[in-house]
Structures are given as C-alpha cells and as structure tokens.
Coordinates of C-alpha atoms in Angstrom, one line a residue:
Chain A
M550 CA -2.5 51.8 48.4
P551 CA 1.5 50.0 49.2
L552 CA 0.5 46.8 47.2
P553 CA 0.9 48.3 43.7
L554 CA 4.5 49.4 44.9
F555 CA 5.5 46.0 46.0
P556 CA 5.5 44.3 42.8
L557 CA 7.2 47.9 41.0
L558 CA 10.2 47.5 43.3
T559 CA 11.3 44.1 43.4
P560 CA 13.7 44.3 40.4
I561 CA 15.8 47.4 42.4
I562 CA 15.6 45.2 46.0
I563 CA 16.8 42.0 43.5
A564 CA 19.1 44.0 42.0
I565 CA 20.6 45.5 45.2
I566 CA 20.4 42.0 47.0
C567 CA 22.5 40.5 44.2
I568 CA 25.5 43.3 44.3
Y569 CA 25.3 42.8 47.6
A570 CA 25.8 38.9 47.4
A571 CA 28.2 39.2 44.8
A572 CA 30.0 41.8 47.0
I573 CA 30.7 39.5 49.7
W574 CA 31.2 36.0 47.1
K575 CA 34.3 38.2 45.6
N576 CA 35.6 39.3 48.8
T577 CA 35.6 35.6 50.3
R578 CA 37.0 34.3 47.5
K579 CA 40.2 37.3 47.5
A580 CA 40.6 36.1 50.9
N581 CA 41.2 32.9 50.6
K582 CA 43.5 33.4 46.9
S583 CA 45.6 35.8 48.3
K584 CA 46.3 33.6 51.3
T585 CA 46.9 30.6 49.2
E586 CA 49.2 33.1 46.6
E587 CA 51.2 34.7 49.8
K588 CA 52.0 31.3 51.0
V589 CA 53.0 29.8 47.3
I590 CA 54.8 33.0 46.4
S591 CA 56.3 34.0 49.6
K592 CA 57.5 30.8 51.7
P593 CA 57.4 28.0 48.9
W594 CA 60.0 26.4 50.7
V595 CA 57.6 26.1 54.2
D596 CA 56.9 22.3 54.2
D597 CA 53.2 22.2 55.1
D598 CA 54.1 19.3 57.2
L599 CA 56.7 21.3 59.3
K600 CA 53.4 23.4 60.3
D601 CA 53.8 22.9 64.6
G602 CA 50.9 21.2 65.8
T603 CA 47.4 24.1 65.3
E604 CA 46.3 21.1 62.9
F605 CA 45.6 18.4 65.4
N606 CA 44.0 21.2 67.0
I607 CA 45.2 20.1 70.1
Q608 CA 43.2 20.3 73.8
Q609 CA 46.2 21.4 75.8
Q610 CA 44.9 20.2 79.2
A611 CA 46.0 21.6 82.7
S612 CA 48.7 19.0 83.8
K613 CA 47.7 18.4 87.4
Q614 CA 51.1 16.3 88.2
L615 CA 54.5 17.6 88.3
D616 CA 56.7 16.3 85.2
E617 CA 59.6 14.2 87.2
E618 CA 62.0 16.8 85.0
I619 CA 60.4 20.0 85.9
T620 CA 60.3 20.8 89.2
A621 CA 61.7 23.1 91.9
Q622 CA 63.6 21.7 93.6
H623 CA 67.2 23.3 92.9
I624 CA 70.5 21.9 93.1
P625 CA 74.1 23.8 93.4
Y626 CA 76.4 24.0 90.1
S627 CA 80.1 24.2 89.6
P628 CA 80.8 24.9 86.5
K629 CA 84.7 24.8 85.2
H630 CA 86.7 27.8 85.5
Y631 CA 89.2 28.7 83.2
S632 CA 92.1 31.5 83.7
E633 CA 91.5 33.9 80.7
E634 CA 94.2 33.0 79.1
E635 CA 92.7 29.3 78.7
M636 CA 89.4 30.9 77.9
M637 CA 91.0 32.6 74.8
R638 CA 93.4 29.6 74.0
R639 CA 90.1 27.4 74.1
A640 CA 87.8 29.9 72.4
K641 CA 90.6 30.3 69.4
K642 CA 91.2 26.0 69.0
F643 CA 87.3 25.7 69.1
Y644 CA 86.9 28.5 66.3
E645 CA 90.1 26.9 64.6
L646 CA 87.9 23.4 64.5
M647 CA 85.0 24.5 63.8
N648 CA 85.8 26.6 60.9
K649 CA 87.1 23.5 59.0
R650 CA 84.0 22.8 58.8
R651 CA 82.3 22.4 55.2
S652 CA 79.0 20.9 54.0
V653 CA 79.9 18.0 52.0
R654 CA 78.1 15.9 49.5
F655 CA 79.9 13.2 48.4
F656 CA 80.6 10.6 51.2
S657 CA 82.7 7.5 51.5
D658 CA 81.1 4.2 52.0
E659 CA 83.7 3.5 54.7
P660 CA 82.4 2.2 57.7
V661 CA 82.1 4.2 61.2
P662 CA 81.5 2.9 64.5
R663 CA 78.0 2.8 65.8
E664 CA 79.2 4.1 69.6
V665 CA 80.3 7.2 67.9
I666 CA 77.3 8.1 66.2
D667 CA 76.0 7.4 69.6
Y668 CA 78.0 9.9 71.7
V669 CA 77.1 12.2 69.2
I670 CA 73.2 12.1 69.6
R671 CA 74.1 11.9 73.3
T672 CA 75.9 15.2 72.6
A673 CA 72.6 16.7 70.7
G674 CA 70.4 15.5 73.8
T675 CA 72.6 18.1 75.8
S676 CA 70.7 21.2 74.5
P677 CA 68.5 22.9 76.1
S678 CA 64.4 23.1 75.1
G679 CA 61.7 25.1 75.3
A680 CA 60.1 24.3 79.0
H681 CA 63.1 21.3 79.3
T682 CA 60.9 19.2 76.7
E683 CA 63.4 18.0 75.0
P684 CA 61.2 17.6 71.4
W685 CA 63.8 15.4 69.6
T686 CA 63.7 12.5 68.1
F687 CA 67.1 11.1 66.0
V688 CA 66.1 8.3 64.1
V689 CA 69.4 6.7 63.0
V690 CA 69.2 4.8 59.6
Q691 CA 71.6 1.9 59.0
E692 CA 69.8 -0.7 57.0
P693 CA 70.7 -0.4 53.6
E694 CA 67.2 -1.5 52.3
M695 CA 65.8 1.3 54.4
K696 CA 68.6 4.0 53.1
R697 CA 67.6 3.3 49.7
Q698 CA 63.8 3.4 50.4
V699 CA 64.7 7.0 51.8
R700 CA 66.3 8.0 48.7
E701 CA 63.4 7.2 46.5
I702 CA 61.3 9.5 48.5
I703 CA 63.3 12.3 49.3
E704 CA 64.5 12.1 45.3
E705 CA 60.7 11.9 43.9
E706 CA 59.4 14.5 46.2
E707 CA 62.6 16.7 45.1
E708 CA 62.0 16.5 41.6
I709 CA 58.3 17.3 41.8
N710 CA 59.8 20.6 44.1
Y711 CA 62.1 21.2 41.4
K712 CA 60.1 21.1 38.4
K713 CA 56.7 22.3 40.0
R714 CA 56.6 23.7 43.8
M715 CA 59.5 26.0 44.2
G716 CA 60.2 29.6 42.1
Q717 CA 62.8 29.6 39.5
T718 CA 65.0 32.1 41.8
W719 CA 65.2 29.3 44.0
V720 CA 66.3 26.8 41.5
Q721 CA 69.0 29.4 40.4
D722 CA 70.6 29.8 43.7
I723 CA 70.5 26.5 44.0
Q724 CA 71.5 25.1 40.8
K725 CA 74.8 27.5 41.6
M726 CA 75.5 25.0 44.3
R727 CA 75.4 22.2 42.2
T728 CA 72.8 20.7 43.8
N729 CA 69.9 19.0 42.1
W730 CA 67.4 16.5 43.0
T731 CA 69.6 13.1 42.5
K732 CA 70.7 12.2 45.9
E733 CA 73.6 9.4 45.7
Y734 CA 75.3 10.1 48.9
L735 CA 71.7 9.1 50.9
E736 CA 72.9 5.3 50.2
I737 CA 76.5 5.7 50.0
A738 CA 77.0 7.4 54.0
P739 CA 77.2 5.1 56.4
Y740 CA 73.8 6.7 58.2
L741 CA 71.2 8.8 57.7
I742 CA 69.9 11.3 60.8
L743 CA 66.8 12.2 60.7
I744 CA 65.8 14.5 63.2
F745 CA 61.9 15.0 63.8
K746 CA 60.5 17.5 66.0
Q747 CA 58.1 16.3 68.6
V748 CA 55.3 19.4 68.2
Y749 CA 53.1 18.3 71.1
G750 CA 53.9 15.2 74.1
N751 CA 51.8 12.8 75.1
L752 CA 51.2 12.8 78.8
P753 CA 49.0 10.8 81.0
S754 CA 46.9 13.6 81.9
G755 CA 46.5 14.6 77.9
K756 CA 48.5 16.2 75.1
K757 CA 51.3 19.0 75.9
I758 CA 52.7 21.5 73.8
H759 CA 56.3 21.6 73.0
Y760 CA 57.1 25.3 72.9
Y761 CA 59.7 26.9 70.4
N762 CA 59.8 22.9 69.4
E763 CA 61.2 24.1 66.2
I764 CA 63.8 26.1 67.7
S765 CA 64.9 23.8 70.3
V766 CA 65.2 21.1 67.7
S767 CA 67.4 23.8 65.5
I768 CA 69.4 23.9 68.3
S769 CA 70.6 20.9 69.3
C770 CA 71.0 19.9 65.3
G771 CA 73.7 22.9 65.7
I772 CA 75.2 20.8 69.0
L773 CA 75.3 17.5 66.9
L774 CA 77.3 19.7 63.7
A775 CA 79.9 20.7 66.2
A776 CA 80.1 16.6 67.7
L777 CA 80.6 15.8 64.4
Q778 CA 82.9 17.3 63.3
N779 CA 85.0 17.1 66.6
V780 CA 85.0 13.5 65.3
G781 CA 86.2 14.0 62.0
L782 CA 83.1 13.4 60.6
V783 CA 80.6 14.9 57.6
T784 CA 77.7 15.8 56.9
V785 CA 75.2 18.3 54.8
T786 CA 72.5 19.8 56.9
T787 CA 69.1 18.7 54.7
T788 CA 65.4 19.8 55.0
P789 CA 63.6 17.3 52.5
L790 CA 60.7 19.4 51.6
N791 CA 57.6 17.9 51.8
C792 CA 59.1 14.1 52.3
G793 CA 58.0 14.4 55.9
P794 CA 54.7 12.5 55.7
R795 CA 55.8 9.6 53.6
L796 CA 59.2 9.4 55.5
R797 CA 57.5 9.4 59.0
A798 CA 55.2 6.5 58.0
L799 CA 58.3 4.6 56.4
L800 CA 60.0 5.1 59.5
E801 CA 56.8 4.3 61.7
R802 CA 57.3 7.4 64.1
P803 CA 54.5 8.8 65.1
V804 CA 52.2 12.0 63.9
N805 CA 53.6 14.3 67.4
E806 CA 56.8 13.6 65.4
K807 CA 57.5 16.0 61.8
L808 CA 60.9 15.7 59.4
L809 CA 62.7 18.6 60.6
L810 CA 66.1 17.8 58.9
L811 CA 67.8 15.4 57.3
L812 CA 71.8 14.4 57.7
P813 CA 73.5 11.7 56.0
V814 CA 77.2 11.0 58.2
G815 CA 80.2 9.2 57.6
L816 CA 83.9 10.0 56.5
P817 CA 84.1 12.3 52.9
A818 CA 84.8 10.3 49.5
K819 CA 88.0 10.5 48.2
N820 CA 89.1 13.9 46.9
V821 CA 85.9 15.4 48.0
T822 CA 85.9 19.3 47.1
V823 CA 83.0 21.9 48.3
P824 CA 82.3 24.8 46.4
D825 CA 84.3 28.0 46.6
F826 CA 82.3 29.6 49.7
H827 CA 84.1 32.4 51.9
R828 CA 82.1 33.2 55.5
K829 CA 81.4 37.0 56.1
P830 CA 84.1 38.6 58.6
L831 CA 83.1 39.2 62.1
T832 CA 82.3 43.2 61.4
D833 CA 79.4 41.7 59.5
I834 CA 78.0 39.2 61.6
M835 CA 78.5 41.3 65.6
V836 CA 77.4 44.3 66.5
L837 CA 78.8 46.1 69.7
V838 CA 76.5 48.1 71.8
Chain B
M1025 CA 1.0 35.6 30.1
P1026 CA 4.6 35.0 31.9
L1027 CA 4.3 39.0 33.3
P1028 CA 2.0 38.1 36.2
L1029 CA 4.3 35.4 37.4
F1030 CA 7.0 37.3 37.8
P1031 CA 5.7 39.8 40.8
L1032 CA 4.4 36.3 42.6
L1033 CA 7.9 34.5 42.2
T1034 CA 9.5 37.8 43.7
P1035 CA 9.4 36.6 47.4
I1036 CA 10.4 33.6 47.1
I1037 CA 13.3 34.7 44.7
I1038 CA 14.5 37.3 47.2
A1039 CA 14.0 34.5 50.5
I1040 CA 16.7 31.8 48.2
I1041 CA 19.0 35.3 47.6
C1042 CA 18.9 36.0 51.7
I1043 CA 19.5 33.3 53.0
Y1044 CA 22.3 32.4 49.9
A1045 CA 24.0 35.8 51.3
A1046 CA 23.5 34.9 54.9
A1047 CA 24.9 31.5 54.0
I1048 CA 28.5 33.5 52.8
W1049 CA 28.1 36.3 55.3
K1050 CA 28.5 33.4 57.7
N1051 CA 31.2 31.2 56.2
T1052 CA 33.1 34.3 56.0
R1053 CA 33.2 35.3 59.5
K1054 CA 33.2 31.9 60.7
A1055 CA 36.6 31.3 58.6
N1056 CA 37.8 34.4 60.1
K1057 CA 36.8 33.4 64.2
S1058 CA 38.5 30.1 63.6
K1059 CA 41.2 31.1 62.6
T1060 CA 42.2 34.4 64.7
E1061 CA 41.0 31.3 67.5
E1062 CA 43.7 28.5 66.5
K1063 CA 46.3 31.4 66.9
V1064 CA 45.7 32.4 70.3
I1065 CA 44.9 28.9 71.4
S1066 CA 47.2 26.9 69.8
K1067 CA 50.3 28.7 69.5
P1068 CA 50.2 31.6 72.2
W1069 CA 53.9 31.4 72.8
V1070 CA 54.7 32.3 68.7
D1071 CA 55.9 36.1 68.8
D1072 CA 53.9 37.6 65.8
D1073 CA 57.4 39.8 65.1
L1074 CA 58.8 36.2 64.6
K1075 CA 57.0 35.4 61.4
D1076 CA 59.5 35.1 58.5
G1077 CA 58.7 38.4 56.1
T1078 CA 55.6 37.2 54.3
E1079 CA 54.1 40.2 56.1
F1080 CA 56.8 42.0 54.3
N1081 CA 54.7 41.2 50.7
I1082 CA 58.6 40.5 49.6
Q1083 CA 58.8 41.1 45.2
Q1084 CA 61.4 38.8 44.9
Q1085 CA 63.5 39.6 41.9
A1086 CA 65.9 36.8 39.8
S1087 CA 69.2 37.5 40.4
K1088 CA 70.9 37.9 37.5
Q1089 CA 74.4 38.6 39.2
L1090 CA 76.4 35.9 40.9
D1091 CA 76.6 36.3 44.5
E1092 CA 80.8 36.4 45.5
E1093 CA 79.6 33.3 48.0
I1094 CA 77.2 31.4 45.9
T1095 CA 79.2 30.4 43.0
A1096 CA 80.1 27.0 41.6
Q1097 CA 83.8 27.0 41.6
H1098 CA 84.8 23.8 43.7
I1099 CA 87.8 23.6 45.6
P1100 CA 89.4 20.0 47.3
Y1101 CA 88.4 19.9 50.8
S1102 CA 90.4 17.8 53.2
P1103 CA 89.0 17.3 56.8
K1104 CA 91.0 16.0 59.3
H1105 CA 90.8 11.6 59.6
Y1106 CA 91.4 10.4 63.0
S1107 CA 91.4 6.5 64.4
E1108 CA 89.0 4.6 65.2
E1109 CA 89.7 4.8 68.9
E1110 CA 90.8 8.8 68.5
M1111 CA 87.1 9.5 67.4
M1112 CA 86.2 7.6 70.2
R1113 CA 88.1 9.4 72.3
R1114 CA 87.5 12.5 71.3
A1115 CA 83.7 11.9 71.0
K1116 CA 83.0 10.5 74.8
K1117 CA 84.9 13.6 75.7
F1118 CA 83.3 16.3 73.3
Y1119 CA 79.9 14.8 74.7
E1120 CA 81.0 15.1 79.1
L1121 CA 81.7 19.0 78.0
M1122 CA 78.4 19.4 76.9
N1123 CA 76.7 17.2 79.4
K1124 CA 77.8 19.9 81.9
R1125 CA 76.2 22.6 80.1
R1126 CA 73.0 23.8 82.2
S1127 CA 71.2 27.0 81.7
V1128 CA 71.7 29.8 84.5
R1129 CA 69.8 32.4 85.6
F1130 CA 72.5 33.7 88.1
F1131 CA 75.6 35.2 86.7
S1132 CA 78.4 37.3 88.2
D1133 CA 79.3 40.8 87.7
E1134 CA 83.1 39.5 86.8
P1135 CA 84.7 40.8 83.7
V1136 CA 85.2 38.6 80.6
P1137 CA 87.5 39.4 77.9
R1138 CA 86.0 41.2 74.9
E1139 CA 88.1 38.8 72.5
V1140 CA 87.2 35.7 73.8
I1141 CA 83.3 36.6 72.8
D1142 CA 84.4 37.8 69.5
Y1143 CA 85.7 33.9 69.1
V1144 CA 82.5 32.3 70.1
I1145 CA 80.4 34.7 67.7
R1146 CA 82.8 34.0 64.9
T1147 CA 82.3 30.1 65.9
A1148 CA 78.8 30.7 65.8
G1149 CA 78.9 32.2 62.6
T1150 CA 80.5 29.0 60.7
S1151 CA 77.2 27.7 60.9
P1152 CA 75.5 26.4 58.0
S1153 CA 72.6 28.1 56.4
G1154 CA 70.0 27.8 53.8
A1155 CA 71.5 28.6 50.5
H1156 CA 74.6 29.9 52.2
T1157 CA 72.7 33.0 53.0
E1158 CA 74.2 33.3 56.5
P1159 CA 71.4 35.1 57.8
W1160 CA 72.3 36.5 61.2
T1161 CA 72.9 39.3 63.3
F1162 CA 74.8 38.5 66.7
V1163 CA 74.1 42.2 69.0
V1164 CA 76.2 41.9 71.7
V1165 CA 75.1 44.8 74.0
Q1166 CA 78.0 45.7 77.1
E1167 CA 77.3 49.4 78.0
P1168 CA 75.3 49.0 81.3
E1169 CA 72.5 51.6 80.0
M1170 CA 71.6 49.9 77.0
K1171 CA 71.8 46.6 79.0
R1172 CA 69.0 48.7 81.8
Q1173 CA 66.9 49.6 78.5
V1174 CA 66.8 46.5 77.1
R1175 CA 66.0 44.8 80.6
E1176 CA 63.1 47.4 80.9
I1177 CA 61.6 46.8 77.9
I1178 CA 61.8 42.9 78.7
E1179 CA 60.5 43.1 81.6
E1180 CA 57.3 44.9 80.1
E1181 CA 56.5 42.9 77.8
E1182 CA 56.9 39.4 80.4
E1183 CA 54.3 41.1 83.4
I1184 CA 51.9 41.4 79.8
N1185 CA 52.9 38.0 78.9
Y1186 CA 52.5 36.2 82.2
K1187 CA 49.2 38.3 83.0
K1188 CA 47.5 38.6 79.7
R1189 CA 48.8 36.5 76.7
M1190 CA 50.1 33.3 77.8
G1191 CA 47.7 30.5 79.2
Q1192 CA 47.7 29.2 82.4
T1193 CA 49.2 26.2 81.8
W1194 CA 52.0 27.6 79.9
V1195 CA 52.7 29.8 83.6
Q1196 CA 52.4 26.8 85.4
D1197 CA 54.9 25.1 83.3
I1198 CA 57.3 28.0 83.7
Q1199 CA 56.6 28.6 87.2
K1200 CA 58.2 25.0 88.4
M1201 CA 61.7 26.4 86.9
R1202 CA 61.0 29.4 88.4
T1203 CA 61.2 31.7 86.2
N1204 CA 59.2 34.9 85.9
W1205 CA 59.4 38.6 84.4
T1206 CA 61.8 39.6 87.1
K1207 CA 65.2 39.4 85.3
E1208 CA 67.7 40.6 87.4
Y1209 CA 71.0 38.9 85.1
L1210 CA 70.0 41.1 82.1
E1211 CA 71.7 43.8 84.1
I1212 CA 74.5 42.0 86.1
A1213 CA 75.9 39.4 83.6
P1214 CA 78.9 41.3 81.6
Y1215 CA 77.0 40.8 78.2
L1216 CA 73.6 40.3 75.9
I1217 CA 73.8 38.1 72.8
L1218 CA 71.0 39.0 70.8
I1219 CA 70.4 36.9 68.0
F1220 CA 68.5 38.6 65.1
K1221 CA 67.3 36.4 61.8
Q1222 CA 67.5 37.9 58.8
V1223 CA 64.1 37.5 57.2
Y1224 CA 65.5 38.5 53.9
G1225 CA 68.6 40.3 52.1
N1226 CA 69.2 42.9 50.3
L1227 CA 70.6 42.7 47.3
P1228 CA 71.6 45.8 44.5
S1229 CA 68.4 43.9 42.3
G1230 CA 65.8 44.0 45.0
K1231 CA 65.0 41.6 48.2
K1232 CA 66.6 38.3 48.2
I1233 CA 64.4 35.7 50.6
H1234 CA 66.2 33.9 53.3
Y1235 CA 65.6 30.4 53.0
Y1236 CA 65.1 28.2 55.7
N1237 CA 66.3 31.6 57.8
E1238 CA 64.9 30.1 61.7
I1239 CA 66.5 27.2 61.0
S1240 CA 69.8 28.5 60.0
V1241 CA 69.9 30.9 63.0
S1242 CA 68.9 28.4 65.8
I1243 CA 71.5 26.0 64.2
S1244 CA 74.2 28.7 64.6
C1245 CA 72.9 29.1 68.1
G1246 CA 73.4 25.7 69.1
I1247 CA 76.9 26.1 67.7
L1248 CA 77.3 29.0 69.8
L1249 CA 76.3 27.8 73.1
A1250 CA 79.1 24.7 72.3
A1251 CA 81.3 27.4 72.6
L1252 CA 80.2 29.2 75.4
Q1253 CA 80.4 26.1 77.3
N1254 CA 83.9 25.3 75.8
V1255 CA 85.3 28.6 77.0
G1256 CA 83.5 28.3 80.5
L1257 CA 81.0 30.5 80.5
V1258 CA 77.0 29.9 81.3
T1259 CA 73.7 31.6 79.5
V1260 CA 70.6 30.8 79.3
T1261 CA 68.4 31.0 76.0
T1262 CA 65.8 33.1 76.0
T1263 CA 63.0 34.1 73.6
P1264 CA 61.5 36.8 74.5
L1265 CA 58.0 37.2 74.1
N1266 CA 56.9 39.9 71.7
C1267 CA 60.1 42.3 72.5
G1268 CA 61.0 41.9 68.6
P1269 CA 60.1 45.3 67.7
R1270 CA 61.2 47.5 70.8
L1271 CA 64.3 46.0 71.1
R1272 CA 65.0 46.3 67.1
A1273 CA 64.6 49.9 67.6
L1274 CA 66.3 50.6 70.6
L1275 CA 69.2 48.5 68.4
E1276 CA 68.7 50.3 65.6
R1277 CA 68.3 47.2 63.6
P1278 CA 67.1 47.4 59.9
V1279 CA 63.8 46.0 59.5
N1280 CA 64.7 42.5 57.8
E1281 CA 66.0 41.7 60.9
K1282 CA 63.8 39.7 63.7
L1283 CA 64.7 38.7 67.5
L1284 CA 65.1 35.3 67.7
L1285 CA 66.6 34.4 71.0
L1286 CA 68.7 36.8 73.7
L1287 CA 71.2 34.9 75.6
P1288 CA 73.1 36.8 78.7
V1289 CA 76.5 35.6 78.9
G1290 CA 79.0 35.5 81.6
L1291 CA 80.7 33.6 84.7
P1292 CA 78.2 32.0 87.0
A1293 CA 77.5 33.4 90.3
K1294 CA 79.0 32.4 93.5
N1295 CA 77.1 29.3 94.5
V1296 CA 74.8 29.3 91.9
T1297 CA 72.0 26.6 91.5
V1298 CA 70.4 25.2 88.5
P1299 CA 66.8 23.0 88.8
D1300 CA 67.3 19.5 89.4
F1301 CA 67.3 18.2 86.0
H1302 CA 67.2 15.2 84.5
R1303 CA 68.2 14.6 80.2
K1304 CA 66.5 11.7 78.5
P1305 CA 69.0 8.9 78.2
L1306 CA 70.1 7.8 74.3
T1307 CA 67.0 5.1 74.3
D1308 CA 64.2 7.8 74.6
I1309 CA 65.8 9.9 72.0
M1310 CA 67.6 7.6 69.1
V1311 CA 65.4 5.5 66.9
L1312 CA 68.0 2.6 65.5
V1313 CA 67.1 1.1 61.5

C-alpha cells in the first residue's frame, strides 16, 4: 500500500526541494554580490590591472638551472665607514635635501639632458628586490606625439574614474589638492617615466613568479625620487587608475608588465606653487622601543 | 482532467529540480575551491595580514572637516636649479653612491648614534603618499630583550613558512641566497626598524581609508634605504611573512597598522661578504620612446 502515499507526499517533497534550491541560489548570489560590493566600496582605488598575476594562472616550473644572478658564490664587501660626526653631518644634509622635495604638477618645457635621466634610472635600478628579481621596467617617453597619446588615455580614464568609479569622499579629498582629470603637464614635462612591475619573468624553463614585485618596484621608485630631487628635477608620483592595459598596449609592453606608477619629470614652471602641506613631526611617525 | 497528469509528472519535476539544485551546489563548491587554490598556489608569499583593510569592513564616512594637511591653499615653491653640468655631476655621483649599496645579513654590534637613525626616519617621512595621508609608522627597536622576542617570533614563523607554507621552488630560490630561518642578525644589529603601513586613519568623523598605502610606504622605504646608504649604514629589506599579527601585538601597535617590512640596521660585520650578484644593465631596465 505505499503507492498511494507517493502522489500524496510529492507536493511536500517538491516544496522542500524548492526551498532548498532557493536557499542555495540565494547564498550563491549573496556571496557574489558581497564580493563585488566589497571590491567596489572598500578599495575603489585598486586598479584591476594591478593584480599580481593570479589571473594569468601561472604554472610555476621548478627551475633546474641556476640563474646567473642568484648564485651562492659570496664576495667580500667593504662599504664606506664614516665617523659618528660625519654620519650625523651627512644624515642631516640628506634630510634637508629630501625635505625640500615637493610633488609638482606645473612643469617648464625646458629640455633636460637625457644622460641625467639615464643616471636617475640607473640609480632606481640599484634598489633591492624580492629574490633579486629586479622586476621593473622604466619606460621613458620623450616623443611629443606619444606624450599626447598617453595624456589622451589618462584623461579619458580619469574622467570616468571621477564621474563614475570613485566614491564621493575620494573626489572631495582630491579636490582639496586641486587635482582633476585635465593633466596638461603630461605634454609639457620633457619626460614621462612610466614604471611597470613585472609580475612574473620568462625563463627558458617557464614562468617565474616575482615575489613581492609591487613592493620592490615601489621601493625603487623611492630611490628614483631621491635621485630626481638630488639633481633638482621635479615630479609628481601618480597612479593612473585603470589606464594600465591601454598604456601597455600603446607602449607595446609584454603582458607580464603592469603599470604601477607614472611620473612626469622636468624642471618646475616659473612661479610654481604647491599646496601648503605640512609633514608629520618625527614623534608622529617614529616609535622607539 | 488535468489532475491525473500531476502525479504522473512529479517524478520528472523532482528529477529536474534535483539536477538544478545539484548544479548550483557544485558551482558554489567549485568557485570556493578554485578561489582557495589560487590563493595558495599562485601567491604563497602574500601575507594574509598585509591585505588592505577590506577585512575590517570599513565604513568610510564623508569627512566634513578639512584636514589640516589637505587644504587648497597654495604657496610658492622654489626648488634649487642646477646647471646641466652640475646636474650630470650630481646624478652620476649619487648613482655611484647608491650602486655601492648591498643587502647585508651580517652585522657588527658596534653602537650607532640614535640621532642618525632619527634623521634617517625623518628623511623617509619626506616621501610622497596617496592624498598626503603619510600612512607609515617606523618602530625602532633597540632594547635587547625586545629584539630577542622579535627574533623568536620571526624564526618560529619562518620555520613554518619554509617547511609548510612555501613551495619548493621558492625554497630553492632562497637557498641560493643562503637565507634560512635562523636570523642571528636580529639580535646583533643595534636597531631593528619595523615599517608598518596604516591601512586607514582614525579621524573624529570616523575611519578614513588610506589610498595606495602599501605603495606609499614602500616608496618611503626606498628613500629610507637611500638615507641609510648615504650615512654608511647597512641593512637588508625583509618581509617577515605571517609575523604581522604577533609582532603588532608585541609592539602594541593599533589594528589599523600592518607590518610591511623589517630592516635590521647597523654597521656591517668585519670581513662581511655578499652574494656575487650583478645588476641588470640600463638597456634591460629602461625603454626609450
């Protein structure tokens, strides 16, 4: 006699299955939605193109061969040793030089010798990097038509960033600094230095992940800024949001390189002004234990 | 006459619903699994603690008040202007100084004046930062017992990293550099500089996201490295993987600060050696357009 029971129970079974299916469906949608929302709300300034290469689905192959740069051979090292007085004098002098650095958005079109830029880039290349991968490419744009195209891409994307992608608070923050999406300086400055991070390297044995590539490249940018300041050149450290793929295509860089920073470089415009900022005092940035 | 049709169709309906539910269920699991795998395989060196604050579920409140630092007031700026010859001379000299920098893992316990370290940190604090947030805290550890505790935490976590968390290729790469989880230098070097990034700031109006905080803090580390090299001090730029929460607790730093880098600082040991690395030539790191 179980047969009559079946048709009787089916509406209940269907109802249970429907509730179950609906619950799973809802959870899936909720998970996806909260993931998207988190990305959009919490970190609107993170460029999709800056992700670290996980989207390339890197198959890292064990490298059997020793890289030329990474070898166990050690050599003596004798860095310069200064007296305490000399250390203090040098520390103070370098601080005073660096403390005069300001981000400048108004440039002179006065030419700057290419050899100076070469040395500045060489200096940036002395930076340490994770496992000595040196994961940086400095693209120096000096050709006027190319600068115009870089500007076009950046202004187009910046306008979208301002109007659509970024939150109102960010726009307020940046407005106080008088930044907007019109960036004349990209054509006026004699050089644009576009700093790419190499998220992986191509070895004969396959792709090799560059550990900590973003931190390494940012550190090298710090040394580059010091080198620029040391020769009296000015710049502004910019992060062209969402321009990476288009600029990479324009400059014909390979897919393992992602745009991290863009620095217009040159001499400052006559009568240049900067926001009246103050830096935090030492007591606010240093903790002694 | 539609009623007899209903019990007849129910097994088919149930089957369809089951397949549908199973498909959703499978997709959900697959998505979660691939997400986890991607994280573990592709970026094993990314410290969970270094994530940018999305896990704090930041509710960014529109700041009505103007920050002291971010104001539209502009002031004249007159940076030093060097002749072309002087620029070249300075560019070359600074490159030669920086090019002598090497990461050093063997330290002398010879004391170094605290005032020199103060100036080095001040210099790092001249770095630019996203929206002038200055999102850095430099914790300088000089107390021997505290250095011992820092070492203990790092060695414990490093051993786990080597033995369990990292892939075999990474271990091979690092072994070539003769690094392992025993780090004597953490107690010998007169100073440990622990560089924390502030992922958000606490304003009276609420939490304020620090845009690009990791890039900003890494740039300031580059300037710090230049300042150390300039005074003849040595260091090695390390990223203590997975030690962040324990070191933050030890040093009593607030939750908005995340450990990014740790630099032991001092004079080099007598007869110090470094790996026989070479740096890429300019043609490999610079592209002229």
